[in-house]
Amino acid sequence: QVLLVESGGESVQVGGSLRLSCTASGVIGSSYSMAWFRQTPGQEREGVAGIQSDGATTYAKSVEGRFTISRDNAKNILFLQMSSLKPEDSAMYYCAADPRGLRLDRAPAQKDFLHWGQGTQVTVSS
């Protein structure tokens, strides 16, 4: 059993910054790949950023240069540092984990992740 709990979502102004956290517990090891996804009503869940156990990362084109994914393997915490936020970044953000390796040639795909959190809401307004 793997439990993922996201936190840090809130309402921010355009151009602002925010850091999301995801605390993992249960049968999860530092070898797991982890990722952040986001979803707005009526839309498919979109892969935002992913990170392997060795620290290798991949990002969606829409967030490259603005978002940074990182992880603290000792504490089983995943982070997403978001800056230069835009209204189109508004969404429910989900944390995901999987025991397999991460494909680094594209943004994370929903089908590649087994475990999911409940989400945290980010709203960017002008």
PDB file of C-alpha atoms in Angstrom:
ATOM      1  CA  GLN A   1       0.000   0.000   0.000  1.00  0.00           C
ATOM      2  CA  VAL A   2       1.361   3.392  -1.034  1.00  0.00           C
ATOM      3  CA  LEU A   3      -0.140   6.624   0.258  1.00  0.00           C
ATOM      4  CA  LEU A   4       0.603   9.952  -1.431  1.00  0.00           C
ATOM      5  CA  VAL A   5      -0.546  13.209   0.143  1.00  0.00           C
ATOM      6  CA  GLU A   6      -0.133  16.501  -1.672  1.00  0.00           C
ATOM      7  CA  SER A   7      -0.004  19.920  -0.039  1.00  0.00           C
ATOM      8  CA  GLY A   8       0.886  23.504  -0.827  1.00  0.00           C
ATOM      9  CA  GLY A   9      -1.763  24.408  -3.348  1.00  0.00           C
ATOM     10  CA  GLU A  10      -3.347  27.839  -2.989  1.00  0.00           C
ATOM     11  CA  SER A  11      -4.412  30.943  -4.892  1.00  0.00           C
ATOM     12  CA  VAL A  12      -1.592  33.122  -6.198  1.00  0.00           C
ATOM     13  CA  GLN A  13      -1.161  36.104  -8.469  1.00  0.00           C
ATOM     14  CA  VAL A  14       0.111  35.901 -12.036  1.00  0.00           C
ATOM     15  CA  GLY A  15       3.898  35.858 -12.001  1.00  0.00           C
ATOM     16  CA  GLY A  16       4.029  34.477  -8.485  1.00  0.00           C
ATOM     17  CA  SER A  17       5.678  31.353  -7.123  1.00  0.00           C
ATOM     18  CA  LEU A  18       4.473  28.328  -5.239  1.00  0.00           C
ATOM     19  CA  ARG A  19       5.966  25.094  -3.940  1.00  0.00           C
ATOM     20  CA  LEU A  20       3.954  21.909  -3.836  1.00  0.00           C
ATOM     21  CA  SER A  21       4.894  18.950  -1.670  1.00  0.00           C
ATOM     22  CA  CYS A  22       3.935  15.301  -1.796  1.00  0.00           C
ATOM     23  CA  THR A  23       4.621  13.074   1.182  1.00  0.00           C
ATOM     24  CA  ALA A  24       4.830   9.370   0.410  1.00  0.00           C
ATOM     25  CA  SER A  25       4.322   6.599   2.919  1.00  0.00           C
ATOM     26  CA  GLY A  26       3.767   2.878   2.918  1.00  0.00           C
ATOM     27  CA  VAL A  27       5.581   0.365   0.758  1.00  0.00           C
ATOM     28  CA  ILE A  28       7.526   2.846  -1.306  1.00  0.00           C
ATOM     29  CA  GLY A  29      11.231   3.027  -1.835  1.00  0.00           C
ATOM     30  CA  SER A  30      13.678   5.568  -3.089  1.00  0.00           C
ATOM     31  CA  SER A  31      13.886   3.566  -6.326  1.00  0.00           C
ATOM     32  CA  TYR A  32      10.381   4.649  -7.336  1.00  0.00           C
ATOM     33  CA  SER A  33       9.880   7.130 -10.135  1.00  0.00           C
ATOM     34  CA  MET A  34       7.656  10.042  -9.157  1.00  0.00           C
ATOM     35  CA  ALA A  35       5.847  12.739 -11.037  1.00  0.00           C
ATOM     36  CA  TRP A  36       3.446  15.651 -10.939  1.00  0.00           C
ATOM     37  CA  PHE A  37       0.352  15.803 -13.096  1.00  0.00           C
ATOM     38  CA  ARG A  38      -2.377  18.406 -13.397  1.00  0.00           C
ATOM     39  CA  GLN A  39      -5.961  18.402 -14.518  1.00  0.00           C
ATOM     40  CA  THR A  40      -8.690  20.946 -15.176  1.00  0.00           C
ATOM     41  CA  PRO A  41     -12.388  20.110 -15.435  1.00  0.00           C
ATOM     42  CA  GLY A  42     -13.228  18.377 -18.692  1.00  0.00           C
ATOM     43  CA  GLN A  43      -9.608  17.903 -19.655  1.00  0.00           C
ATOM     44  CA  GLU A  44      -7.295  14.908 -19.562  1.00  0.00           C
ATOM     45  CA  ARG A  45      -4.705  14.655 -16.836  1.00  0.00           C
ATOM     46  CA  GLU A  46      -1.464  16.179 -18.108  1.00  0.00           C
ATOM     47  CA  GLY A  47       2.041  15.162 -17.101  1.00  0.00           C
ATOM     48  CA  VAL A  48       3.928  18.184 -15.770  1.00  0.00           C
ATOM     49  CA  ALA A  49       7.250  16.838 -14.512  1.00  0.00           C
ATOM     50  CA  GLY A  50       8.837  13.548 -13.548  1.00  0.00           C
ATOM     51  CA  ILE A  51      11.907  12.439 -11.631  1.00  0.00           C
ATOM     52  CA  GLN A  52      13.736   9.146 -11.398  1.00  0.00           C
ATOM     53  CA  SER A  53      15.402   7.755  -8.315  1.00  0.00           C
ATOM     54  CA  ASP A  54      18.777   8.933  -9.635  1.00  0.00           C
ATOM     55  CA  GLY A  55      17.495  12.477 -10.008  1.00  0.00           C
ATOM     56  CA  ALA A  56      17.032  12.517 -13.775  1.00  0.00           C
ATOM     57  CA  THR A  57      14.077  14.703 -14.716  1.00  0.00           C
ATOM     58  CA  THR A  58      11.680  15.372 -17.539  1.00  0.00           C
ATOM     59  CA  TYR A  59       9.218  18.232 -18.058  1.00  0.00           C
ATOM     60  CA  ALA A  60       6.285  19.205 -20.185  1.00  0.00           C
ATOM     61  CA  LYS A  61       7.230  21.872 -22.718  1.00  0.00           C
ATOM     62  CA  SER A  62       4.703  24.253 -21.217  1.00  0.00           C
ATOM     63  CA  VAL A  63       6.522  24.396 -17.873  1.00  0.00           C
ATOM     64  CA  GLU A  64      10.177  23.993 -18.852  1.00  0.00           C
ATOM     65  CA  GLY A  65      12.269  26.755 -17.331  1.00  0.00           C
ATOM     66  CA  ARG A  66       9.525  27.728 -14.883  1.00  0.00           C
ATOM     67  CA  PHE A  67       8.937  24.574 -12.830  1.00  0.00           C
ATOM     68  CA  THR A  68      11.495  22.422 -11.014  1.00  0.00           C
ATOM     69  CA  ILE A  69      10.822  18.946  -9.670  1.00  0.00           C
ATOM     70  CA  SER A  70      12.945  17.534  -6.859  1.00  0.00           C
ATOM     71  CA  ARG A  71      12.787  14.845  -4.231  1.00  0.00           C
ATOM     72  CA  ASP A  72      14.094  14.111  -0.756  1.00  0.00           C
ATOM     73  CA  ASN A  73      14.611  10.356  -0.772  1.00  0.00           C
ATOM     74  CA  ALA A  74      15.461  10.222   2.919  1.00  0.00           C
ATOM     75  CA  LYS A  75      12.097  11.714   3.854  1.00  0.00           C
ATOM     76  CA  ASN A  76      10.078  10.362   0.904  1.00  0.00           C
ATOM     77  CA  ILE A  77       8.944  13.830  -0.135  1.00  0.00           C
ATOM     78  CA  LEU A  78       8.454  15.062  -3.672  1.00  0.00           C
ATOM     79  CA  PHE A  79       8.481  18.770  -4.497  1.00  0.00           C
ATOM     80  CA  LEU A  80       7.387  20.971  -7.362  1.00  0.00           C
ATOM     81  CA  GLN A  81       8.741  24.513  -7.323  1.00  0.00           C
ATOM     82  CA  MET A  82       6.637  26.668  -9.620  1.00  0.00           C
ATOM     83  CA  SER A  83       7.558  30.184 -10.674  1.00  0.00           C
ATOM     84  CA  SER A  84       6.363  32.763 -13.206  1.00  0.00           C
ATOM     85  CA  LEU A  85       2.920  31.288 -12.805  1.00  0.00           C
ATOM     86  CA  LYS A  86       0.304  31.887 -15.486  1.00  0.00           C
ATOM     87  CA  PRO A  87      -3.488  31.596 -15.404  1.00  0.00           C
ATOM     88  CA  GLU A  88      -3.209  28.463 -17.559  1.00  0.00           C
ATOM     89  CA  ASP A  89      -1.253  26.793 -14.753  1.00  0.00           C
ATOM     90  CA  SER A  90      -4.440  26.755 -12.683  1.00  0.00           C
ATOM     91  CA  ALA A  91      -5.444  23.139 -12.086  1.00  0.00           C
ATOM     92  CA  MET A  92      -5.666  20.341  -9.584  1.00  0.00           C
ATOM     93  CA  TYR A  93      -2.137  19.020  -9.170  1.00  0.00           C
ATOM     94  CA  TYR A  94      -1.583  15.337  -8.476  1.00  0.00           C
ATOM     95  CA  CYS A  95       1.428  13.429  -7.246  1.00  0.00           C
ATOM     96  CA  ALA A  96       2.130   9.982  -8.704  1.00  0.00           C
ATOM     97  CA  ALA A  97       4.588   7.171  -8.051  1.00  0.00           C
ATOM     98  CA  ASP A  98       5.582   3.964  -9.796  1.00  0.00           C
ATOM     99  CA  PRO A  99       8.200   1.272  -9.146  1.00  0.00           C
ATOM    100  CA  ARG A 100       9.352   1.310 -12.775  1.00  0.00           C
ATOM    101  CA  GLY A 101      11.805   3.644 -14.388  1.00  0.00           C
ATOM    102  CA  LEU A 102      10.750   6.874 -15.998  1.00  0.00           C
ATOM    103  CA  ARG A 103      10.875   7.616 -19.695  1.00  0.00           C
ATOM    104  CA  LEU A 104      12.982  10.704 -20.117  1.00  0.00           C
ATOM    105  CA  ASP A 105      12.186  11.385 -23.770  1.00  0.00           C
ATOM    106  CA  ARG A 106       8.771  12.831 -23.064  1.00  0.00           C
ATOM    107  CA  ALA A 107       6.622  14.302 -20.305  1.00  0.00           C
ATOM    108  CA  PRO A 108       5.220  11.752 -17.828  1.00  0.00           C
ATOM    109  CA  ALA A 109       2.201   9.792 -19.020  1.00  0.00           C
ATOM    110  CA  GLN A 110      -0.716   8.865 -16.793  1.00  0.00           C
ATOM    111  CA  LYS A 111      -0.651   5.229 -17.934  1.00  0.00           C
ATOM    112  CA  ASP A 112       2.892   4.806 -16.598  1.00  0.00           C
ATOM    113  CA  PHE A 113       2.000   5.470 -12.952  1.00  0.00           C
ATOM    114  CA  LEU A 114       0.370   3.103 -10.509  1.00  0.00           C
ATOM    115  CA  HIS A 115      -0.099   5.163  -7.352  1.00  0.00           C
ATOM    116  CA  TRP A 116      -1.862   8.523  -7.084  1.00  0.00           C
ATOM    117  CA  GLY A 117      -2.578  11.172  -4.499  1.00  0.00           C
ATOM    118  CA  GLN A 118      -5.846  13.057  -4.043  1.00  0.00           C
ATOM    119  CA  GLY A 119      -4.593  16.351  -5.434  1.00  0.00           C
ATOM    120  CA  THR A 120      -4.054  19.932  -4.337  1.00  0.00           C
ATOM    121  CA  GLN A 121      -5.650  22.927  -6.056  1.00  0.00           C
ATOM    122  CA  VAL A 122      -3.591  25.703  -7.603  1.00  0.00           C
ATOM    123  CA  THR A 123      -5.343  28.853  -8.815  1.00  0.00           C
ATOM    124  CA  VAL A 124      -3.472  31.628 -10.603  1.00  0.00           C
ATOM    125  CA  SER A 125      -5.318  34.888 -11.023  1.00  0.00           C
ATOM    126  CA  SER A 126      -4.528  38.310 -12.413  1.00  0.00           C
TER     127      SER A 126
END
